[in-house]
Each structure stands twice: as C-alpha cells, then as structure tokens.
Amino acid sequence: MPIPAAILTLGLSVVLVLIGLWVGQNVNLLPIDASANAPVYDELFQVLFSIGTSLLLGIVGVLIYSLIRYRRVAGDTGDGLAIEGNLPLEVFWTAVPAIVVLFIGIYSYDIYERMGGMAPLNDHSVHAMQASAGAAMPASMAMEGSDGSGGPARIWAGISPTGEAAAAVNVDVTAMQFAFIFRYPDSGIISGELHVPVGQPVALNMEAKDVIHAFWVPQFRLKQDVIPGQPTLLSFTATKAGRYPIICAELCGPYHGGMRSTVVVEDPDDYSTWVTKNSPAPLPVSATTAPSAPLQS
Amino acid sequence: MTATLSPPTTTPEPQAPLQPQGWLRYFSFSVDHKVIGLQYLVCGFIFYFIGGALAGMIRTELLTPLSDFMPRETYNEVLTLHGTVMIFLWIVPVVNGAFGNYLIPFYVGARDMAFPRLNAVAFWLIPPAGLLLISSYFIGSASQSGWTAYPPLSLTTPATGQVIWILSVLLLGGSSIFGGINFIATILKLRRPGLKMLQLPMFCWALLGTSILVVLSTPVLAGTLVLLSFDIIAHTGFFNPALGGNAVVYQHLFWFYSHPAVYIMVLPAFGLVSEILPVHARKPLFGYITMVYSILAIVVLGLVVWAHHMFTSGTPPWMRLFFTIATSLIAVPTGIKFFNWLATLWGGKIALNTAMLFSCGFIFNFVFGGITGVALAQVPFDIHVHDTYFVVAHFHYIVYGGTVFVIFGSVYHWYPKFTGRMANESLGRLHFLLTFIGFNLCFAPQHWLGLNGMPRRVAEYDPQFTFINQVSSVGALLMAISTLPFLINMVYSAFAGEQAGDNPWRALTPEWLTSSPPPVENWKGPAPLVTHPYGYGEAPQPQAVGASSP
C-alpha cells in the first residue's frame, strides 16, 4: 500500500513539474524584449513562472481532491482521523520550500549580477566600471566615444551601472511634474522624447526637480526611481529598433498617469541623422535646439 | 508562565450597573469584550462598504483609458482614501480588534480582557478617526499622496488633507497599540490556571505574534508621521530634499511599519483559519507545534524585510541582497502553515459549508498571492514590476483574497455564537461564489497589466489595456453585488435564522462551551479547562448541545 502511494505521488509530482515547465516555456505574458538585460529578465521570469505553476497546481490539486474525496456524507456525525502531526512529513515540507526558495534566491542573484545590478553604486572608479562591464555587458558594448569622466559623482544607480565613461551615449534626464526632459550634452539637443542608437550602451544621468518620479520602460524591463536630491545613473543597451513607452511609475501628482514619453530606438545611422538634424538649428516635432530655449513637454 | 497573579475568577470588578443593557450597549462605552468585539466588527464593515464604494469609483474611472469620470485630483484622493480606509479602518481593526476581542478571553479562559477600559478606549478611537479621515474630503481636499504619503509629494499636495490624514492614522495607530498591549497581557497573564501556552488555540498564538509586531512597529510609523507633519506644518526639512532632508529615510521608516502591517493583517487570518478548518473537517489541527514556530518565525522575519518595497529607490546592493533573502525565507514558515492546513483537511469529514468555502477560497488565493510574492522578492524581477498593477494584484490577493475571505468565513463560522441563530447557507454559498469569481476576475488580469506596462495609481492609461481593465471592472462589479446576499443574510438571519443552540458545529474550543450569545463574563459557572482544543477523532466526544445540520 505505501509503495504505490509513494510512486503515485512521485509520478504526479513529475507530471506537475512537466506542466510547469511547459507553461513557463509556452505562455508568454511579457511585452517584447528590447534591451540587453530583457532576455535575462525573461529567463528568470520563465523559471519563476514554471515553479509557481507547478506549486499552485499541486496545492490546488490536493485541496480540491481533499474536498471531494473527504466530503462529509449527510448525516455522518463522526470525526475524521485523529492525526495530530507527522514529523517526517513536516520536515519534508519545510525542507522542500527551503530548497526551492534557496535555489530561487541564488538563481535570481546570478541573474541580477548578469544584469549588472550588483556592481558597487557609490564607487565609480574605473576599476568598478570595468569589472561590471566585463562581467555584465554583452560583447556589443563599445568602449568608444564619450568622455564623461568629469562631472559630479552620480550615485544610487539602479541596474547595469556601467558608468558614464563606458557609455556611447550620455543623456541628462530631468524628471518633473509632469514630463521627462532629455538633454544630450554632446550635441546640445533638448528633447521631449529619448532617442538612442540600437546596440550601444546608454547612460542616463537622472535628476528629479520636484517630487519622486520613476523612469520605466517595460520593454527594457528597467525601472529606476528618480528622487529629488539624489542624482541617479541608469544604464542600458537597447537591442531592438522601435518606439517604446517611457512611463512614470511613482505617484507624482494629479497628472501622474499622463507623465509618459517615448524612447525611440533606431539604427546608429538613423540616430546620427537625428542628432545632426537636431543639433544646430531647426526644430522639428519633438526637439528644441538651444539649451536656453523654453521647454515644451 | 503560570499565572502567579490572582486568578481571573476572583478579580473581576463588580459589573457596574451603569452599563447599558440590550442593543444600547453596542452604542456605549461597554467594557465587555464581546460587545467591543462586535462594535469593532460592525464598525469595520461600515468602513468596508465605504472603502468598497471608493474602489468602485476607481474601477469606474478605469473603464476607459481617458481620465473622464472624475477630476484627476479627486482620483488621487479616492485612491488614498481607499487604501487608508481598507487597511486602517477595515482589515486591521476587524481581524485584530473584532475577532481578537471576541475570542481571546474565551480561549485563555478569562472573563474579559486584561484592560477592559483601555479596550473600550481603543475601539472608540476608531469611529472619530474614520470620520476625521473621510471629512477631509469634504472640507477641501483629502490627502492625494497615496496611503504611502511619500515626501516630497506629500509635502506639496494640499496640506490640510495631508495633516488630517496624519492625525487620523496616528489615532488609529494608537488604537492599534492599545489593542496589541491588551492582547499580549491577556494571553500571557490571564490564562486560566492549569492552561499551558502550548494548549492554547492557534488563534492566540497568531494574535500574540501580531500584537508583538504591532507594539514594535506601529510607534515607528507614528514617529515618522509626526516628523512628516513637522515638515508640512513647520517647514522643517526631515524628509524634504530642498531643505537638506532625505526622502528615502521616510520610505525606510514607513515600511518598517507598513511591511509588518501586512503580517498584522494576515497572521490573525492564519489563526482564524486554523480554528475554522479543524471544526468543519472534524480533524485535529495538523502540526500544532510547527504552526506555532511558523508564526514566531514570521514575526521575526517580518520585521526585517521592509526594504523590498524600495528596490527601485536606490538601495545599495548588499541591502537588496539581504532583503531578497529575508523576504524569500518567509515563504518557508508560510508554506508550512499551508501544508499543515491541507493535511488537516486530508482524511477529514469535510462539511463544505460557507465558512469552509471561504477558508478554502483563502487557501487558493493566498497561495497564488504568495507565489507572486516570492517572485516580487527577487530584485531583478521586482525592478520591472514594482509600482505596477502586478503589485496591485499581488497585494489584493494577499489582503483581500487572503484576509477578507477569512473575515467572511469567520463571520459565518461565529455567526451562531454572535447571534444565537444560524446564518442562511444558500445565501452564504451564493455570497462565496460571487465573491470568489468576482475577486479573481478583478485581480488576476491585473498581473498581466502590470507586466505589460500599466503603472499603479493612474487615472489614464495606454488604450491597449482597455479590454483587460474592463474585465477587471466587471469583476469589481461582481464583488460589489456579492455584498447584497451577505447583507440580506446577516440581517434576515439575525431575526429569522434557525436557532443555533450553544454549539451547532460540535466544536471543542471554549467559546462554544457556553450559551449563544454568551452571558456577560462568558460562562455561568467556572471557566472550562480546555487542554485539547482540537481533540477531534478522539473519544470522548464533546458535550454536543443542540445538534444541527452542517
């Protein structure tokens, strides 16, 4: 009797794990991935989704089975079995979640490191940047270009803190009620939407003018609060051309829901065209040129 | 831990003849723990319906992608009031104050709480605080900064509403602390001689753990809000970056209370479920000792996980790592409790009545919310979904799908004790069905909304999310409709329900070993000594008075 039950349990567990794996592989709940760390995120999501599905189905399965199998027959006033506990069983279901949680913790730590999140934040020494860049960033990362060596120390970076020196494109971001303003220090462009070249690391030097805002691009799987008094650095590498929403994710006032912008990821050529076109004089739809010109959000 | 002080049977002060009798006592400063418990319960339900109406306004606004139902400022007031009312005036007072007050003295074999007058004070702080909070909407502007009141936003929104919000939360926090002290004293010091800690019903342990959290963390919130009010009124700069303050410090202090607050809201629910399941499954509570240790572990861990609300606020990496691990670890003791409940059901003789249905609904919803909770604890996962509808869905699965389901289950379970009459089962099942379907329809799709780019606390959104938001709103409508059979049932059954008798469920815990409703001071004779509150399946059967169909 106990052997078939054990085999049955084992068999059902395997089935549950397989269903979980299948669901994790085949059910896609996420928007497209358009940055270097988005596929890494999606990998974590898949694993968590698989584990979660197996667990939920298992627990709900036992629950529904019990409710049907052990339903009280009308008129039966007897009691169930007087089982007050079972130490091996309790040790088992303490150990299994502990192991699962430990695995998830270590795995997500690994994911976070691959995203570059564990690099020291307050220290922007070259050493830290290169360590982070080497470990975390894909080969597409070009160390060319910018000269962002100086400037005030940016702290409180969120994820992929590759550092200013490593970035091909530096953008100063001002978050205010209720808009994001993007300044390109290299070309002097001031824009209401963010333009970045595909495949090149971008560093956003973010500041909030009034209240806390949060910079979120769902397709990049990136979010970083922008807190007044705390200059913040956020780095990413976009990988797919397209237009994606930039959303303020922290309640910032009545028009919080309207505080949105767009990030335009374009081929490096198109990006250069955009830069040259907008750098000196004329002003198309979304950009003004003179840094002193009044802003339009 | 034996009671060395004078045992309760000899100490009660003579009942003051000044105490009103009859229905009037529910509108008096009664010191009877049962009266106070029901005061908490009914008062909580009134605020629940107010908070629910506010939720209905939010879901109506979100039917369309445009902000077209109410002004944007009003929307922010509504969402702030909804959160504050539901947390501070509904769940915390009901799950602690109502059921704690009603049940704890029975469970420890006492005739009342340790500090009956403090108990009355704790309750009577709530109605004025609630009215104060809601009045702010009518005298200008209610707080618009969300229930989190993050500065600098809370320093720039209309000050009157914000200050009233702070005052109201301070009063409610005070009430909560008074209650917590009272529960700790009652459980530790008023136990009937001969009753050991490890013989107490699980709800006592749950409330002991909860009260420790309340007493340790609520003062931190109070201090924080006082500082915030200084920033608003006296223009100090504690949290104002423009004056050299630090906005993140507020977040740390706020969440030092407000994460334990989640456990303050769910631990008592865990305790209540542990009382309901054995009775209706006719089986002992499985793994009593591991349940106790789980509660204690949750209390300890619950105090050191707060920064997982701040993963995008620029916390240093080591802190993110620590809080990820601590948060994930809570899944272990929580998981133990769920496995133990399943094992309690396994092999039982389960009566699928309304109390049981809500309890099983709780298990489903909470497991769902627990799984998304473990995912949210992972920093890289959280960075995408933080402050989105994914989080909204997650915490509603915990506090509504978890605690509110248990509150409903508990109301059905103890209704015969409260009123002496049985609640109507058919209406109860209809209530459960509508609530369960409505709840899942409302909140399950919100996970997808969050993953795909809808932030929380917005009055307008990307039109691609319209359909799913409408589905969610239909779910909310079902939840609103589900309260009708509940209300009808509660009122109708109080007058016309079947007579319950003392112990319709043939339960073993001490509140059933007296009349329904129980007399003042709980038992006519001496308090019974119940050392096996879950002794089902053992001979001899309890003294079943008045049998009734389950």
XYZ file of C-alpha atoms in Angstrom, chain B residues 1-512:
512
model
C 4.423 31.339 32.631
C 1.773 30.210 35.027
C -0.496 32.896 36.306
C 1.030 33.931 39.580
C -1.227 36.897 39.919
C -4.649 36.475 41.333
C -6.676 34.254 39.010
C -9.329 35.995 36.968
C -12.212 34.348 38.704
C -11.529 36.274 41.854
C -10.584 39.631 40.430
C -13.401 40.892 38.242
C -14.742 44.154 39.453
C -18.429 44.150 40.079
C -20.209 44.878 36.834
C -21.171 48.490 37.001
C -24.929 48.829 36.862
C -24.240 51.915 34.767
C -23.505 49.688 31.781
C -26.495 49.830 29.451
C -28.145 46.574 28.556
C -29.828 45.366 25.376
C -28.991 46.819 21.982
C -27.995 50.142 23.583
C -24.831 48.579 24.931
C -23.407 48.467 21.412
C -23.530 52.278 21.412
C -22.000 52.612 24.845
C -18.525 52.579 26.326
C -19.118 48.979 27.266
C -16.146 47.149 28.702
C -17.498 43.698 27.792
C -15.010 42.193 25.343
C -17.823 40.608 23.325
C -19.621 43.897 22.920
C -16.373 45.589 21.952
C -15.589 42.802 19.506
C -18.920 43.246 17.764
C -18.514 47.009 17.827
C -15.223 46.570 16.002
C -16.835 44.161 13.554
C -19.843 46.242 12.599
C -17.861 49.471 12.542
C -15.287 47.740 10.337
C -17.976 46.599 7.918
C -19.328 50.129 7.622
C -15.879 51.325 6.616
C -15.512 48.298 4.344
C -18.533 49.421 2.365
C -17.170 52.970 2.210
C -13.800 51.681 1.042
C -15.568 49.398 -1.416
C -17.524 52.297 -2.861
C -14.225 54.125 -3.327
C -12.827 51.047 -5.097
C -15.912 51.098 -7.302
C -15.124 54.690 -8.246
C -11.567 53.694 -9.156
C -12.750 50.799 -11.320
C -15.313 53.060 -12.986
C -12.637 55.602 -13.858
C -10.505 52.814 -15.300
C -13.255 51.565 -17.622
C -11.848 53.939 -20.211
C -8.240 54.865 -20.954
C -9.007 58.538 -20.503
C -9.418 60.402 -17.252
C -13.102 61.172 -17.745
C -15.084 60.052 -14.709
C -13.706 62.370 -12.059
C -11.048 65.072 -11.844
C -7.513 63.789 -11.545
C -7.067 65.326 -8.104
C -10.225 63.587 -6.930
C -8.951 60.308 -8.323
C -5.820 60.605 -6.189
C -7.921 61.458 -3.151
C -10.101 58.444 -3.812
C -7.204 56.026 -4.150
C -5.587 57.421 -0.998
C -8.816 57.124 0.974
C -9.480 53.649 -0.417
C -6.099 52.363 0.746
C -6.196 54.072 4.115
C -9.778 53.083 4.917
C -9.323 49.475 3.881
C -6.104 48.991 5.825
C -6.559 51.087 8.951
C -10.320 51.063 9.372
C -11.336 47.703 7.979
C -8.778 44.931 7.957
C -6.554 45.804 10.914
C -9.406 46.639 13.326
C -11.601 43.737 12.240
C -9.118 40.937 12.052
C -7.398 42.023 15.281
C -9.933 44.056 17.213
C -13.148 42.277 16.348
C -12.178 38.624 16.399
C -9.342 39.130 18.850
C -11.572 40.787 21.403
C -14.404 38.374 20.955
C -12.353 35.193 21.051
C -9.164 35.693 23.043
C -10.741 35.887 26.525
C -12.687 32.693 25.755
C -9.577 30.965 24.501
C -7.477 31.794 27.536
C -10.340 31.032 29.896
C -10.763 34.600 31.132
C -13.899 36.600 31.732
C -12.665 39.684 29.945
C -9.555 41.295 28.519
C -6.732 42.347 30.839
C -7.541 46.057 30.491
C -11.252 46.376 29.746
C -11.360 50.162 29.836
C -8.306 50.515 27.619
C -10.122 48.129 25.329
C -13.115 50.436 25.109
C -10.821 53.406 24.524
C -9.045 51.530 21.738
C -12.329 50.895 19.967
C -13.775 54.338 20.480
C -10.745 55.958 18.879
C -11.739 54.350 15.594
C -15.061 55.960 14.654
C -13.832 59.535 15.227
C -10.574 58.804 13.423
C -12.501 57.355 10.492
C -14.896 60.267 10.359
C -11.973 62.659 10.581
C -10.279 60.960 7.651
C -13.371 60.982 5.473
C -14.308 64.501 6.482
C -11.084 65.762 4.920
C -12.650 65.072 1.527
C -15.492 67.451 2.274
C -13.515 70.302 3.794
C -11.239 71.000 0.889
C -9.144 68.099 -0.160
C -8.338 64.689 1.204
C -4.770 63.525 1.021
C -3.656 62.988 -2.571
C -0.359 61.259 -1.987
C -1.479 57.663 -1.672
C -1.603 55.679 1.562
C 2.204 55.690 1.498
C 2.323 59.532 1.677
C 5.837 59.644 0.237
C 7.525 63.006 0.581
C 8.208 65.273 -1.250
C 4.831 64.638 -2.916
C 3.028 64.657 0.424
C 4.705 67.990 1.179
C 3.398 69.585 -1.993
C -0.180 68.285 -2.110
C -2.870 70.280 -0.240
C -1.662 70.446 3.340
C -4.981 70.329 5.181
C -5.931 66.955 3.809
C -2.466 65.583 4.404
C -2.359 66.747 8.013
C -5.825 65.361 8.690
C -4.695 62.098 7.152
C -1.700 62.037 9.501
C -3.855 62.813 12.551
C -6.300 60.115 11.633
C -3.613 57.485 11.084
C -1.973 58.485 14.375
C -5.256 57.931 16.209
C -5.759 54.592 14.501
C -2.179 53.603 15.242
C -2.755 54.495 18.890
C -5.847 52.338 18.935
C -3.879 49.513 17.399
C -1.095 49.786 20.005
C -3.612 49.812 22.882
C -5.183 46.701 21.433
C -1.823 45.000 20.992
C -0.754 45.648 24.589
C -4.087 44.339 25.789
C -3.826 41.125 23.783
C -0.278 40.427 24.945
C -1.233 40.977 28.589
C -4.369 38.886 28.274
C -2.719 35.948 26.557
C 0.319 35.875 28.824
C -1.248 36.802 32.132
C -4.958 35.974 32.189
C -4.759 32.330 31.240
C -6.974 30.125 33.339
C -4.872 28.304 35.940
C -3.843 24.963 34.501
C -3.905 26.086 30.899
C -0.476 25.939 29.268
C 0.703 28.099 26.399
C 1.003 25.104 24.100
C -2.610 24.158 24.808
C -3.980 27.446 23.562
C -5.971 27.540 20.347
C -3.799 28.657 17.417
C -5.578 31.990 17.140
C -3.995 33.007 20.460
C -0.526 32.404 19.071
C -1.404 34.267 15.902
C -2.656 37.245 17.861
C 0.283 37.144 20.236
C 2.645 37.313 17.262
C 0.585 40.020 15.636
C 0.480 42.089 18.794
C 4.250 41.884 19.183
C 4.543 43.245 15.636
C 2.005 45.955 16.410
C 3.787 47.072 19.559
C 7.230 47.038 17.958
C 6.464 48.663 14.630
C 3.471 50.974 14.986
C 5.334 53.527 17.144
C 7.855 53.867 14.317
C 5.072 54.833 11.929
C 3.718 57.258 14.491
C 7.088 58.934 14.918
C 7.577 59.102 11.173
C 4.212 60.715 10.600
C 4.865 63.247 13.349
C 8.100 64.219 11.603
C 6.221 64.395 8.305
C 3.646 66.687 9.869
C 6.501 68.929 11.111
C 7.751 69.095 7.539
C 4.294 70.130 6.369
C 3.259 72.483 9.143
C 6.513 73.909 10.459
C 8.506 73.549 7.221
C 11.221 71.540 8.839
C 13.366 69.516 6.483
C 13.457 65.948 7.757
C 12.251 64.467 4.513
C 12.423 67.471 2.221
C 15.440 67.320 -0.109
C 15.063 71.017 -0.856
C 15.895 71.678 2.795
C 18.600 69.067 3.032
C 16.337 66.253 4.108
C 16.229 62.753 2.738
C 13.122 61.314 1.138
C 14.421 57.756 1.251
C 14.704 57.826 5.034
C 10.953 58.309 5.150
C 10.488 55.248 2.976
C 12.617 53.142 5.319
C 10.709 54.324 8.373
C 7.346 53.999 6.690
C 7.949 50.449 5.518
C 9.437 49.458 8.844
C 5.839 49.619 9.991
C 3.995 49.007 6.805
C 5.534 45.734 5.856
C 4.924 44.211 9.287
C 1.452 45.691 8.798
C 0.921 43.075 6.126
C 1.562 40.401 8.731
C -0.590 42.319 11.194
C -3.307 41.837 8.589
C -2.652 38.201 7.655
C -1.356 36.493 10.812
C -4.703 36.781 12.643
C -6.345 35.422 9.497
C -3.988 32.447 9.672
C -5.131 31.969 13.241
C -8.810 32.167 12.370
C -8.453 29.638 9.561
C -6.677 27.341 11.990
C -9.820 27.474 14.138
C -12.307 27.006 11.309
C -10.721 24.124 9.392
C -10.493 21.532 12.211
C -14.112 22.101 13.251
C -15.587 21.587 9.801
C -13.150 18.858 8.779
C -13.610 17.038 12.105
C -9.868 16.586 12.472
C -7.183 17.898 14.803
C -5.164 20.843 13.545
C -2.193 19.202 11.864
C 1.242 20.046 13.238
C 0.370 22.351 16.125
C 3.964 22.882 17.187
C 5.263 23.662 13.706
C 2.356 26.081 13.313
C 3.464 27.907 16.466
C 7.084 28.059 15.337
C 5.968 29.247 11.911
C 4.110 32.157 13.455
C 7.124 33.105 15.557
C 9.405 32.826 12.523
C 7.079 35.041 10.504
C 7.112 37.608 13.312
C 10.902 37.719 13.418
C 11.398 37.697 9.651
C 8.505 40.110 9.116
C 10.469 42.794 10.930
C 13.480 42.584 8.621
C 12.038 42.583 5.125
C 10.781 46.128 4.723
C 13.267 47.353 2.139
C 11.872 45.023 -0.512
C 9.391 47.845 -1.096
C 12.316 50.037 -2.080
C 14.277 48.019 -4.608
C 13.959 50.799 -7.167
C 14.633 53.589 -4.666
C 18.366 53.308 -4.958
C 19.195 50.964 -2.112
C 22.754 49.618 -2.080
C 23.343 46.120 -3.490
C 24.121 44.414 -0.195
C 20.851 45.685 1.177
C 18.949 44.444 -1.832
C 20.534 41.046 -1.427
C 19.765 40.854 2.283
C 16.148 41.858 1.860
C 15.655 39.495 -1.054
C 16.854 36.575 1.055
C 14.915 37.569 4.158
C 11.737 38.058 2.150
C 12.095 34.784 0.297
C 12.688 32.978 3.576
C 9.249 33.999 4.846
C 7.837 31.673 2.230
C 9.139 28.728 4.271
C 7.150 29.193 7.514
C 4.188 30.397 5.465
C 4.403 27.323 3.280
C 4.484 25.097 6.368
C 1.200 26.579 7.513
C -0.481 25.909 4.183
C 0.782 22.344 4.003
C -0.429 21.791 7.545
C -3.885 23.083 6.656
C -4.038 20.785 3.655
C -3.004 17.925 5.916
C -5.765 18.955 8.318
C -8.297 18.564 5.514
C -6.783 15.300 4.294
C -8.664 12.349 5.708
C -11.240 14.517 7.427
C -15.010 14.588 7.131
C -15.361 17.928 5.464
C -18.565 19.916 5.634
C -18.463 22.233 2.647
C -20.432 24.986 4.298
C -19.925 28.691 3.745
C -17.261 29.054 6.439
C -15.329 26.184 4.847
C -15.769 27.507 1.311
C -14.354 30.880 2.272
C -11.469 29.204 4.078
C -10.639 27.109 1.026
C -11.001 30.195 -1.163
C -8.476 31.810 1.153
C -6.035 28.936 0.664
C -6.267 29.209 -3.123
C -5.974 32.998 -3.226
C -3.212 33.226 -0.683
C -1.096 30.554 -2.334
C -1.473 32.471 -5.586
C -0.500 35.732 -3.887
C 2.316 34.028 -2.016
C 3.842 32.721 -5.222
C 3.792 36.154 -6.843
C 5.180 37.437 -3.543
C 8.245 35.210 -3.747
C 8.734 36.392 -7.322
C 8.441 40.029 -6.224
C 11.056 39.452 -3.539
C 13.643 38.878 -6.264
C 15.299 42.209 -7.021
C 15.666 41.713 -10.771
C 12.036 40.599 -11.063
C 10.806 43.467 -8.925
C 12.650 46.126 -10.886
C 10.320 45.586 -13.822
C 7.014 45.205 -11.992
C 7.495 47.459 -8.966
C 4.762 50.119 -8.733
C 2.687 48.435 -11.426
C -0.649 46.656 -11.457
C 1.246 43.420 -10.870
C 1.888 44.642 -7.336
C -1.705 45.836 -7.005
C -2.861 42.355 -7.966
C -0.361 40.695 -5.630
C -1.359 42.565 -2.507
C -5.053 42.284 -3.178
C -4.562 38.525 -3.456
C -2.926 38.690 -0.014
C -5.157 41.115 1.827
C -8.476 40.573 0.051
C -8.144 37.043 -1.273
C -6.383 36.159 1.951
C -7.622 38.136 4.893
C -11.019 39.371 3.711
C -12.005 35.863 2.641
C -11.101 34.699 6.136
C -13.096 37.526 7.686
C -16.156 36.397 5.754
C -15.521 32.752 6.624
C -15.157 33.729 10.271
C -18.348 35.762 10.271
C -20.245 32.709 9.001
C -18.453 30.413 11.428
C -19.079 32.502 14.537
C -22.416 33.984 13.481
C -24.324 31.396 15.567
C -22.238 32.365 18.585
C -22.678 36.102 17.985
C -26.423 35.966 17.487
C -27.729 32.628 18.662
C -29.058 31.930 15.167
C -27.680 30.169 12.111
C -26.810 32.175 9.024
C -28.552 31.081 5.861
C -26.401 28.582 3.976
C -27.817 29.142 0.479
C -27.305 32.884 0.637
C -23.871 32.229 2.120
C -22.832 29.977 -0.753
C -24.138 32.483 -3.273
C -22.090 35.117 -1.491
C -18.999 32.943 -1.690
C -19.485 32.114 -5.367
C -19.960 35.745 -6.391
C -17.040 36.907 -4.257
C -14.670 34.208 -5.470
C -15.457 34.673 -9.159
C -15.623 38.456 -8.895
C -12.370 38.669 -6.974
C -10.376 36.514 -9.355
C -11.900 38.200 -12.386
C -10.996 41.564 -10.943
C -7.438 40.912 -9.864
C -5.964 38.013 -11.874
C -5.879 40.028 -15.139
C -4.112 42.861 -13.353
C -0.944 40.759 -13.196
C -0.820 40.903 -16.979
C -1.497 44.639 -16.974
C 1.477 45.241 -14.720
C 3.833 43.016 -16.679
C 2.912 44.777 -19.891
C 3.275 48.337 -18.801
C 0.426 49.693 -16.710
C 1.686 51.521 -13.613
C -0.444 51.713 -10.497
C -2.243 54.817 -9.248
C -3.042 56.195 -12.690
C -6.351 57.648 -13.841
C -5.464 57.225 -17.513
C -3.610 54.519 -19.378
C -2.472 53.202 -22.718
C -5.564 52.262 -24.808
C -4.158 48.777 -25.453
C -5.100 47.935 -21.856
C -8.754 48.933 -22.187
C -10.302 45.488 -22.552
C -8.448 43.903 -19.653
C -9.301 46.863 -17.455
C -12.956 46.423 -18.343
C -12.765 42.744 -17.437
C -11.261 43.774 -14.120
C -14.033 46.302 -13.555
C -16.683 43.657 -14.258
C -15.038 41.548 -11.573
C -15.226 44.508 -9.197
C -18.915 44.874 -10.019
C -19.483 41.217 -9.146
C -17.698 41.796 -5.842
C -19.983 44.729 -5.153
C -23.054 42.631 -5.990
C -21.788 39.835 -3.757
C -22.253 42.023 -0.700
C -26.032 42.029 -1.243
C -26.686 38.380 -0.372
C -24.262 38.844 2.525
C -26.083 41.837 3.960
C -29.505 40.287 3.419
C -28.279 37.118 5.071
C -26.832 38.888 8.098
C -29.943 40.946 8.755
C -32.507 38.289 7.868
C -30.820 35.507 9.841
C -30.445 37.653 12.937
C -34.229 37.718 13.209
C -35.438 34.657 11.360
C -32.492 32.284 11.274
C -32.731 28.802 12.685
C -31.979 28.661 16.419
C -28.339 27.710 16.728
C -28.068 26.290 20.204
C -24.843 26.548 22.161
C -22.627 24.535 19.864
C -24.064 23.930 16.399
C -20.710 22.889 14.899
C -19.932 20.483 17.740
C -16.687 22.389 18.205
C -14.259 21.932 21.083
C -12.884 25.412 21.653
C -14.144 27.172 24.792
C -16.345 29.827 23.171
C -18.728 27.039 22.181
